[in-house]
Amino acid sequence: MASGIDPGVDSWIRFEVRYYHDNANYALDKLIQAFREDNVSGHIVGCLAQMFEFKETITMDGANKYKNKTWSKWEALIKDATPSE
């Protein structure tokens, strides 16, 4: 929007991850492996799927928030995606 382009969405989420020390080495090794296996997009989406989950409209709160239905579009995106083993 700052460049005069309408992105066509009302909101978005910016997410940044930083890896340090052994975690950085491990993450880089797994990304290299994903490149070798031609599974980069599956690896990245699989990593994201392990970090967070998007829910449909919240109908339960408090200790039961996790029981809310997962957003169907998120489920479709992550269904076949797994990070490199």
PDB file of C-alpha atoms in Angstrom:
ATOM      1  CA  MET A   1       0.000   0.000   0.000  1.00  0.00           C
ATOM      2  CA  ALA A   2       2.905   2.351   0.710  1.00  0.00           C
ATOM      3  CA  SER A   3       3.919   1.968  -2.948  1.00  0.00           C
ATOM      4  CA  GLY A   4       0.411   2.785  -4.164  1.00  0.00           C
ATOM      5  CA  ILE A   5      -0.460  -0.874  -4.805  1.00  0.00           C
ATOM      6  CA  ASP A   6      -3.654  -2.306  -3.326  1.00  0.00           C
ATOM      7  CA  PRO A   7      -2.744  -5.741  -1.904  1.00  0.00           C
ATOM      8  CA  GLY A   8      -6.400  -6.783  -1.881  1.00  0.00           C
ATOM      9  CA  VAL A   9      -6.414  -7.771   1.804  1.00  0.00           C
ATOM     10  CA  ASP A  10      -7.535  -5.967   4.933  1.00  0.00           C
ATOM     11  CA  SER A  11      -4.712  -7.282   7.101  1.00  0.00           C
ATOM     12  CA  TRP A  12      -1.732  -9.592   7.121  1.00  0.00           C
ATOM     13  CA  ILE A  13       0.725 -11.157   9.517  1.00  0.00           C
ATOM     14  CA  ARG A  14       4.451 -10.519   9.347  1.00  0.00           C
ATOM     15  CA  PHE A  15       6.462 -13.290  10.930  1.00  0.00           C
ATOM     16  CA  GLU A  16      10.200 -13.319  11.504  1.00  0.00           C
ATOM     17  CA  VAL A  17      12.287 -16.182  12.832  1.00  0.00           C
ATOM     18  CA  ARG A  18      15.838 -15.984  14.107  1.00  0.00           C
ATOM     19  CA  TYR A  19      17.944 -19.025  14.789  1.00  0.00           C
ATOM     20  CA  TYR A  20      20.982 -18.928  17.065  1.00  0.00           C
ATOM     21  CA  HIS A  21      23.983 -21.195  17.596  1.00  0.00           C
ATOM     22  CA  ASP A  22      23.191 -24.922  17.243  1.00  0.00           C
ATOM     23  CA  ASN A  23      19.609 -24.193  16.179  1.00  0.00           C
ATOM     24  CA  ALA A  24      20.911 -22.113  13.271  1.00  0.00           C
ATOM     25  CA  ASN A  25      23.222 -24.925  12.140  1.00  0.00           C
ATOM     26  CA  TYR A  26      20.414 -27.474  12.429  1.00  0.00           C
ATOM     27  CA  ALA A  27      17.934 -25.297  10.504  1.00  0.00           C
ATOM     28  CA  LEU A  28      20.448 -24.623   7.744  1.00  0.00           C
ATOM     29  CA  ASP A  29      21.331 -28.324   7.435  1.00  0.00           C
ATOM     30  CA  LYS A  30      17.636 -29.190   7.102  1.00  0.00           C
ATOM     31  CA  LEU A  31      17.090 -26.476   4.498  1.00  0.00           C
ATOM     32  CA  ILE A  32      20.061 -27.745   2.464  1.00  0.00           C
ATOM     33  CA  GLN A  33      18.623 -31.249   2.697  1.00  0.00           C
ATOM     34  CA  ALA A  34      15.254 -29.945   1.449  1.00  0.00           C
ATOM     35  CA  PHE A  35      16.997 -28.357  -1.545  1.00  0.00           C
ATOM     36  CA  ARG A  36      18.720 -31.663  -2.338  1.00  0.00           C
ATOM     37  CA  GLU A  37      15.397 -33.519  -2.090  1.00  0.00           C
ATOM     38  CA  ASP A  38      13.570 -30.848  -4.136  1.00  0.00           C
ATOM     39  CA  ASN A  39      11.256 -30.262  -1.182  1.00  0.00           C
ATOM     40  CA  VAL A  40      11.968 -26.644  -0.247  1.00  0.00           C
ATOM     41  CA  SER A  41       8.367 -25.418  -0.234  1.00  0.00           C
ATOM     42  CA  GLY A  42       7.182 -28.502   1.656  1.00  0.00           C
ATOM     43  CA  HIS A  43       9.955 -28.032   4.185  1.00  0.00           C
ATOM     44  CA  ILE A  44       9.196 -24.341   4.763  1.00  0.00           C
ATOM     45  CA  VAL A  45       5.444 -24.840   5.071  1.00  0.00           C
ATOM     46  CA  GLY A  46       6.077 -27.812   7.371  1.00  0.00           C
ATOM     47  CA  CYS A  47       8.259 -25.649   9.606  1.00  0.00           C
ATOM     48  CA  LEU A  48       5.572 -22.980   9.743  1.00  0.00           C
ATOM     49  CA  ALA A  49       2.930 -25.588  10.545  1.00  0.00           C
ATOM     50  CA  GLN A  50       4.942 -26.645  13.597  1.00  0.00           C
ATOM     51  CA  MET A  51       5.131 -23.062  14.859  1.00  0.00           C
ATOM     52  CA  PHE A  52       1.525 -21.930  14.744  1.00  0.00           C
ATOM     53  CA  GLU A  53      -2.020 -22.778  13.733  1.00  0.00           C
ATOM     54  CA  PHE A  54      -4.804 -20.618  12.319  1.00  0.00           C
ATOM     55  CA  LYS A  55      -8.304 -21.118  13.696  1.00  0.00           C
ATOM     56  CA  GLU A  56     -11.778 -20.443  12.348  1.00  0.00           C
ATOM     57  CA  THR A  57     -14.067 -18.087  14.257  1.00  0.00           C
ATOM     58  CA  ILE A  58     -13.383 -18.420  17.963  1.00  0.00           C
ATOM     59  CA  THR A  59     -16.299 -20.131  19.723  1.00  0.00           C
ATOM     60  CA  MET A  60     -14.406 -21.434  22.759  1.00  0.00           C
ATOM     61  CA  ASP A  61     -12.173 -19.390  25.017  1.00  0.00           C
ATOM     62  CA  GLY A  62      -9.880 -19.759  27.984  1.00  0.00           C
ATOM     63  CA  ALA A  63      -8.342 -23.203  28.439  1.00  0.00           C
ATOM     64  CA  ASN A  64     -10.468 -24.539  25.551  1.00  0.00           C
ATOM     65  CA  LYS A  65      -9.172 -22.203  22.799  1.00  0.00           C
ATOM     66  CA  TYR A  66      -7.156 -25.053  21.272  1.00  0.00           C
ATOM     67  CA  LYS A  67     -10.435 -26.890  20.547  1.00  0.00           C
ATOM     68  CA  ASN A  68     -11.572 -24.257  18.031  1.00  0.00           C
ATOM     69  CA  LYS A  69     -11.701 -25.588  14.478  1.00  0.00           C
ATOM     70  CA  THR A  70      -8.526 -25.138  12.429  1.00  0.00           C
ATOM     71  CA  TRP A  71      -8.985 -22.807   9.451  1.00  0.00           C
ATOM     72  CA  SER A  72      -9.776 -25.004   6.446  1.00  0.00           C
ATOM     73  CA  LYS A  73      -7.449 -23.088   4.096  1.00  0.00           C
ATOM     74  CA  TRP A  74      -4.556 -23.549   6.528  1.00  0.00           C
ATOM     75  CA  GLU A  75      -5.329 -27.271   6.813  1.00  0.00           C
ATOM     76  CA  ALA A  76      -5.332 -27.585   3.026  1.00  0.00           C
ATOM     77  CA  LEU A  77      -1.975 -25.815   2.751  1.00  0.00           C
ATOM     78  CA  ILE A  78      -0.183 -27.889   5.384  1.00  0.00           C
ATOM     79  CA  LYS A  79      -1.785 -31.258   4.707  1.00  0.00           C
ATOM     80  CA  ASP A  80       1.079 -32.651   2.609  1.00  0.00           C
ATOM     81  CA  ALA A  81       3.844 -30.369   3.839  1.00  0.00           C
ATOM     82  CA  THR A  82       6.441 -31.712   6.217  1.00  0.00           C
ATOM     83  CA  PRO A  83       9.879 -30.418   7.123  1.00  0.00           C
ATOM     84  CA  SER A  84      12.843 -32.557   6.067  1.00  0.00           C
ATOM     85  CA  GLU A  85      13.577 -35.380   8.470  1.00  0.00           C
TER      86      GLU A  85
END
